[in-house]
Amino acid sequence: MRIDLHSHSTASDGTQPPADVVRRARAQGLDVLALTDHDTVGGHREAIEALPAGLTLVPGMELSCRRGGQSIHLLAYLFDPLDPELVAEGARIRQAREVRARLTVERLVELGVPVTWEQVAELAAGSPVGRPHIARAMVAAGAIAEPALAFTPEWIGTGGRAHVTRYALDPERAVRLVRAAGGVAVLAHPKARRRGEEVPDEWIAELARAGLFGVEADHLDHDADARAHVRGLAGELGLAVTGSSDDHGELTGHRLGCETTAAEVYERLTATATGARPVTTARHEA
């Protein structure tokens, strides 16, 4: 089985609608795909309705977390999408995301970048505005050559000249919320050093004690040393190890399936979750 547990659509900051994401996943030979848009389950229904034969969809979400000024990303799978506390936190995070985006645009204009809120909102096409939308607007304005260059201290990267912080969950609380909603939590790309988002080992150990299921080791933002370190740490802490593309469509080069998760880990994940079930074309139910 080919299993990719991290992807994004236009429901957050991907460049393709959920229906196109699942069709492309099957065309790439995937058997299982998790749709994990940022802080929203808004793309799940469209993905389910368009699910091609032979592909299983894992409903998920990537929760925005922060501790000590450090951005942390938590992948949540197979939780109850109607859990009131999780729904409320998702709404609060999305609202804060828009406020942050508007302030970021203002700072970029002050720095001489000719972008407007209208341009950024048009790129988001009705979805919650995120930094990738701003990065694409910066490319269109000629300020940078490619979106990745926006996520640096020069611009909107953590600590950058136009960076704006926003509300996000403490990661330990997020793990507990996901578990309470019957879901399973995996720490996304914990050693993404080039993003400036390296999660300290002691924090990962705390999350493991709070009920973290696993860590994403095989990710393009991890070099060989980072992958080996994450696997070793997972072994020490009794955590599962996943691999995923973190595909955002055109933004990341259409890379679905470039990293995958072992079938036995997927089986453990689905056996652990109680809030929802994977969706197949045969059942079309969460």
Tab-separated table of C-alpha atoms in Angstrom:
chain	number	residue	atom	x	y	z
A	1	MET	CA	0.000	0.000	0.000
A	2	ARG	CA	1.096	3.562	-0.746
A	3	ILE	CA	-0.074	5.853	2.061
A	4	ASP	CA	0.350	9.646	2.234
A	5	LEU	CA	-0.913	11.179	5.489
A	6	HIS	CA	-0.396	14.921	4.904
A	7	SER	CA	-1.899	17.001	2.097
A	8	HIS	CA	-3.605	20.355	1.555
A	9	SER	CA	-6.286	21.748	-0.735
A	10	THR	CA	-7.876	25.113	-1.437
A	11	ALA	CA	-9.850	24.612	1.779
A	12	SER	CA	-6.705	26.105	3.342
A	13	ASP	CA	-3.511	26.996	1.480
A	14	GLY	CA	-3.222	24.381	-1.248
A	15	THR	CA	-3.680	25.355	-4.883
A	16	GLN	CA	-6.153	22.645	-5.970
A	17	PRO	CA	-9.735	21.951	-4.835
A	18	PRO	CA	-10.241	18.864	-2.632
A	19	ALA	CA	-11.826	16.956	-5.516
A	20	ASP	CA	-8.750	17.481	-7.665
A	21	VAL	CA	-6.438	16.498	-4.807
A	22	VAL	CA	-8.050	13.073	-4.361
A	23	ARG	CA	-8.158	12.444	-8.108
A	24	ARG	CA	-4.480	13.354	-8.423
A	25	ALA	CA	-3.641	11.129	-5.451
A	26	ARG	CA	-5.140	8.106	-7.175
A	27	ALA	CA	-3.471	9.006	-10.459
A	28	GLN	CA	-0.164	9.003	-8.555
A	29	GLY	CA	-0.832	5.454	-7.437
A	30	LEU	CA	-1.764	6.200	-3.828
A	31	ASP	CA	-4.038	3.818	-1.934
A	32	VAL	CA	-4.617	6.066	1.102
A	33	LEU	CA	-4.576	9.857	1.410
A	34	ALA	CA	-5.161	12.079	4.435
A	35	LEU	CA	-6.563	15.532	3.698
A	36	THR	CA	-5.151	17.738	6.450
A	37	ASP	CA	-5.985	21.354	5.696
A	38	HIS	CA	-4.930	23.957	8.239
A	39	ASP	CA	-7.391	24.291	11.129
A	40	THR	CA	-10.407	23.262	9.050
A	41	VAL	CA	-12.368	20.231	7.904
A	42	GLY	CA	-14.043	22.329	5.218
A	43	GLY	CA	-12.673	20.276	2.327
A	44	HIS	CA	-13.698	16.832	3.548
A	45	ARG	CA	-17.173	16.661	2.021
A	46	GLU	CA	-15.997	17.626	-1.467
A	47	ALA	CA	-13.113	15.150	-1.248
A	48	ILE	CA	-15.478	12.349	-0.182
A	49	GLU	CA	-17.952	13.082	-2.969
A	50	ALA	CA	-15.159	12.975	-5.563
A	51	LEU	CA	-13.281	10.007	-4.090
A	52	PRO	CA	-12.110	7.770	-6.942
A	53	ALA	CA	-12.293	3.991	-6.838
A	54	GLY	CA	-9.314	2.438	-5.112
A	55	LEU	CA	-8.485	5.410	-2.874
A	56	THR	CA	-9.247	5.591	0.849
A	57	LEU	CA	-9.559	9.038	2.425
A	58	VAL	CA	-8.437	9.705	5.999
A	59	PRO	CA	-10.236	12.843	7.265
A	60	GLY	CA	-7.736	15.027	9.089
A	61	MET	CA	-6.620	18.527	9.959
A	62	GLU	CA	-3.319	20.295	10.652
A	63	LEU	CA	-3.688	22.246	13.883
A	64	SER	CA	-1.695	25.435	14.427
A	65	CYS	CA	0.161	25.331	17.744
A	66	ARG	CA	2.771	27.469	19.469
A	67	ARG	CA	4.960	27.263	22.523
A	68	GLY	CA	7.509	29.827	23.640
A	69	GLY	CA	7.253	31.701	20.354
A	70	GLN	CA	7.914	28.487	18.417
A	71	SER	CA	5.442	27.450	15.706
A	72	ILE	CA	4.455	23.778	15.975
A	73	HIS	CA	2.205	21.803	13.625
A	74	LEU	CA	0.041	18.935	14.825
A	75	LEU	CA	-1.643	16.524	12.423
A	76	ALA	CA	-4.989	15.295	13.746
A	77	TYR	CA	-6.651	12.244	12.212
A	78	LEU	CA	-10.053	10.551	12.489
A	79	PHE	CA	-11.466	12.774	15.231
A	80	ASP	CA	-15.147	13.595	15.670
A	81	PRO	CA	-15.567	16.642	13.364
A	82	LEU	CA	-18.492	17.869	15.488
A	83	ASP	CA	-16.612	17.816	18.795
A	84	PRO	CA	-17.617	21.223	20.249
A	85	GLU	CA	-14.293	22.135	21.827
A	86	LEU	CA	-12.273	21.239	18.748
A	87	VAL	CA	-14.741	23.083	16.505
A	88	ALA	CA	-14.495	26.197	18.691
A	89	GLU	CA	-10.706	26.177	18.699
A	90	GLY	CA	-10.586	25.754	14.929
A	91	ALA	CA	-12.858	28.768	14.467
A	92	ARG	CA	-10.752	30.859	16.862
A	93	ILE	CA	-7.534	29.942	15.040
A	94	ARG	CA	-9.032	30.726	11.614
A	95	GLN	CA	-10.235	34.122	12.793
A	96	ALA	CA	-6.788	34.917	14.180
A	97	ARG	CA	-5.248	33.775	10.888
A	98	GLU	CA	-7.169	36.443	8.951
A	99	VAL	CA	-6.226	39.193	11.400
A	100	ARG	CA	-2.578	38.143	11.092
A	101	ALA	CA	-2.780	38.088	7.309
A	102	ARG	CA	-4.189	41.612	7.114
A	103	LEU	CA	-1.464	42.958	9.423
A	104	THR	CA	1.196	41.127	7.403
A	105	VAL	CA	-0.002	42.757	4.181
A	106	GLU	CA	0.161	46.159	5.888
A	107	ARG	CA	3.748	45.531	6.989
A	108	LEU	CA	4.769	44.403	3.511
A	109	VAL	CA	3.322	47.584	2.015
A	110	GLU	CA	5.327	49.594	4.561
A	111	LEU	CA	8.419	47.698	3.375
A	112	GLY	CA	7.712	48.700	-0.219
A	113	VAL	CA	6.067	45.515	-1.512
A	114	PRO	CA	3.119	46.468	-3.784
A	115	VAL	CA	0.584	43.905	-2.571
A	116	THR	CA	-3.017	44.508	-1.521
A	117	TRP	CA	-5.451	42.624	0.692
A	118	GLU	CA	-7.759	42.237	-2.316
A	119	GLN	CA	-5.027	40.419	-4.270
A	120	VAL	CA	-4.300	38.062	-1.400
A	121	ALA	CA	-7.984	37.356	-0.763
A	122	GLU	CA	-8.495	36.584	-4.457
A	123	LEU	CA	-5.714	33.995	-4.296
A	124	ALA	CA	-7.377	32.422	-1.249
A	125	ALA	CA	-10.638	32.165	-3.240
A	126	GLY	CA	-12.880	32.148	-0.203
A	127	SER	CA	-10.692	29.895	1.947
A	128	PRO	CA	-8.955	31.119	5.113
A	129	VAL	CA	-6.030	33.341	4.108
A	130	GLY	CA	-2.619	31.972	5.031
A	131	ARG	CA	0.981	32.999	4.554
A	132	PRO	CA	1.321	30.900	1.355
A	133	HIS	CA	-1.342	33.105	-0.259
A	134	ILE	CA	0.663	36.169	0.747
A	135	ALA	CA	3.826	34.570	-0.618
A	136	ARG	CA	2.143	33.978	-3.970
A	137	ALA	CA	1.002	37.609	-4.050
A	138	MET	CA	4.600	38.670	-3.397
A	139	VAL	CA	5.743	36.638	-6.391
A	140	ALA	CA	3.069	38.237	-8.561
A	141	ALA	CA	4.252	41.663	-7.364
A	142	GLY	CA	7.842	40.863	-8.355
A	143	ALA	CA	9.188	41.136	-4.803
A	144	ILE	CA	10.502	37.548	-4.774
A	145	ALA	CA	11.175	34.913	-7.421
A	146	GLU	CA	9.366	32.003	-5.744
A	147	PRO	CA	7.016	31.570	-2.763
A	148	ALA	CA	9.604	29.781	-0.611
A	149	LEU	CA	11.684	32.970	-0.478
A	150	ALA	CA	8.915	34.695	1.480
A	151	PHE	CA	9.466	32.430	4.490
A	152	THR	CA	12.745	33.992	5.574
A	153	PRO	CA	13.791	36.642	8.124
A	154	GLU	CA	13.837	39.062	5.192
A	155	TRP	CA	10.071	38.803	4.841
A	156	ILE	CA	7.338	36.742	6.567
A	157	GLY	CA	9.326	33.888	8.099
A	158	THR	CA	9.350	33.480	11.884
A	159	GLY	CA	10.979	36.582	13.336
A	160	GLY	CA	11.042	38.227	9.900
A	161	ARG	CA	10.559	41.914	9.131
A	162	ALA	CA	6.916	41.419	8.183
A	163	HIS	CA	6.153	38.484	10.464
A	164	VAL	CA	3.092	38.768	12.703
A	165	THR	CA	2.305	36.309	15.489
A	166	ARG	CA	-1.224	35.043	16.070
A	167	TYR	CA	-3.246	32.872	18.391
A	168	ALA	CA	-2.401	29.183	18.329
A	169	LEU	CA	-2.957	26.261	20.650
A	170	ASP	CA	-0.418	25.019	23.151
A	171	PRO	CA	0.623	21.693	21.563
A	172	GLU	CA	0.050	19.638	24.710
A	173	ARG	CA	-3.502	20.960	24.980
A	174	ALA	CA	-3.996	20.277	21.276
A	175	VAL	CA	-2.956	16.635	21.710
A	176	ARG	CA	-5.425	16.247	24.567
A	177	LEU	CA	-8.220	17.894	22.550
A	178	VAL	CA	-7.653	15.562	19.605
A	179	ARG	CA	-7.626	12.502	21.859
A	180	ALA	CA	-10.781	13.656	23.669
A	181	ALA	CA	-12.474	13.906	20.247
A	182	GLY	CA	-11.534	10.296	19.514
A	183	GLY	CA	-8.689	11.242	17.186
A	184	VAL	CA	-5.009	10.459	16.790
A	185	ALA	CA	-2.278	13.136	16.866
A	186	VAL	CA	1.025	13.121	14.973
A	187	LEU	CA	3.672	15.844	15.203
A	188	ALA	CA	4.370	17.234	11.724
A	189	HIS	CA	7.945	17.798	10.458
A	190	PRO	CA	9.384	18.350	13.996
A	191	LYS	CA	12.944	19.047	12.809
A	192	ALA	CA	12.202	21.441	9.928
A	193	ARG	CA	15.307	23.523	10.593
A	194	ARG	CA	15.183	25.443	7.339
A	195	ARG	CA	11.754	26.743	8.350
A	196	GLY	CA	13.087	27.734	11.760
A	197	GLU	CA	10.597	25.307	13.278
A	198	GLU	CA	12.705	22.717	15.086
A	199	VAL	CA	10.807	21.267	18.047
A	200	PRO	CA	13.066	20.475	21.039
A	201	ASP	CA	13.310	16.807	21.997
A	202	GLU	CA	12.125	17.536	25.535
A	203	TRP	CA	8.911	19.060	24.166
A	204	ILE	CA	8.314	15.978	22.031
A	205	ALA	CA	8.762	13.832	25.131
A	206	GLU	CA	6.138	15.943	26.928
A	207	LEU	CA	3.737	15.511	24.027
A	208	ALA	CA	4.336	11.766	24.089
A	209	ARG	CA	3.335	11.708	27.755
A	210	ALA	CA	0.196	13.691	26.853
A	211	GLY	CA	-0.860	11.041	24.346
A	212	LEU	CA	0.916	11.854	21.070
A	213	PHE	CA	0.627	8.897	18.693
A	214	GLY	CA	3.532	9.570	16.384
A	215	VAL	CA	6.030	11.845	14.650
A	216	GLU	CA	6.467	12.632	10.970
A	217	ALA	CA	10.040	11.650	10.139
A	218	ASP	CA	10.032	11.233	6.367
A	219	HIS	CA	9.359	14.756	5.101
A	220	LEU	CA	11.192	16.810	2.472
A	221	ASP	CA	12.105	19.419	5.100
A	222	HIS	CA	14.105	16.740	6.957
A	223	ASP	CA	17.590	15.804	5.782
A	224	ALA	CA	19.021	12.333	6.414
A	225	ASP	CA	20.382	13.279	9.842
A	226	ALA	CA	17.051	14.769	10.935
A	227	ARG	CA	15.162	11.674	9.793
A	228	ALA	CA	17.515	9.373	11.676
A	229	HIS	CA	17.243	11.533	14.794
A	230	VAL	CA	13.442	11.564	14.698
A	231	ARG	CA	13.305	7.801	14.230
A	232	GLY	CA	15.669	7.254	17.142
A	233	LEU	CA	13.671	9.564	19.379
A	234	ALA	CA	10.424	7.868	18.352
A	235	GLY	CA	11.892	4.526	19.342
A	236	GLU	CA	12.874	5.869	22.754
A	237	LEU	CA	9.439	7.385	23.363
A	238	GLY	CA	7.329	4.578	21.913
A	239	LEU	CA	5.944	6.755	19.121
A	240	ALA	CA	4.921	5.681	15.628
A	241	VAL	CA	6.835	7.065	12.633
A	242	THR	CA	5.037	8.450	9.583
A	243	GLY	CA	6.071	9.783	6.192
A	244	SER	CA	4.096	12.271	4.119
A	245	SER	CA	4.338	14.649	1.180
A	246	ASP	CA	2.831	17.780	2.794
A	247	ASP	CA	1.641	18.523	-0.727
A	248	HIS	CA	0.183	21.972	-1.459
A	249	GLY	CA	-0.274	21.485	-5.199
A	250	GLU	CA	1.535	23.956	-7.426
A	251	LEU	CA	3.004	25.695	-4.377
A	252	THR	CA	5.137	22.651	-3.526
A	253	GLY	CA	5.518	21.134	-6.966
A	254	HIS	CA	2.684	18.562	-7.009
A	255	ARG	CA	4.519	16.052	-4.856
A	256	LEU	CA	1.784	13.710	-3.585
A	257	GLY	CA	3.264	10.347	-2.648
A	258	CYS	CA	6.875	11.523	-2.572
A	259	GLU	CA	7.051	10.289	1.058
A	260	THR	CA	4.825	7.562	2.473
A	261	THR	CA	3.809	5.808	5.694
A	262	ALA	CA	4.212	2.077	6.370
A	263	ALA	CA	1.027	-0.003	6.209
A	264	GLU	CA	1.489	-1.352	9.740
A	265	VAL	CA	1.640	2.196	11.142
A	266	TYR	CA	-1.529	3.121	9.253
A	267	GLU	CA	-3.262	0.042	10.637
A	268	ARG	CA	-2.268	1.011	14.187
A	269	LEU	CA	-3.476	4.568	13.620
A	270	THR	CA	-6.900	3.539	12.367
A	271	ALA	CA	-7.272	0.949	15.137
A	272	THR	CA	-6.503	3.609	17.757
A	273	ALA	CA	-8.976	6.233	16.500
A	274	THR	CA	-12.591	6.191	17.698
A	275	GLY	CA	-13.940	9.545	16.471
A	276	ALA	CA	-14.291	8.725	12.778
A	277	ARG	CA	-13.337	6.103	10.211
A	278	PRO	CA	-11.472	6.197	6.910
A	279	VAL	CA	-13.728	6.691	3.900
A	280	THR	CA	-13.870	4.462	0.837
A	281	THR	CA	-15.979	4.664	-2.290
A	282	ALA	CA	-17.828	1.581	-1.093
A	283	ARG	CA	-19.109	3.268	2.084
A	284	HIS	CA	-18.856	7.038	1.674
A	285	GLU	CA	-19.131	7.584	5.382
A	286	ALA	CA	-16.779	9.087	7.963
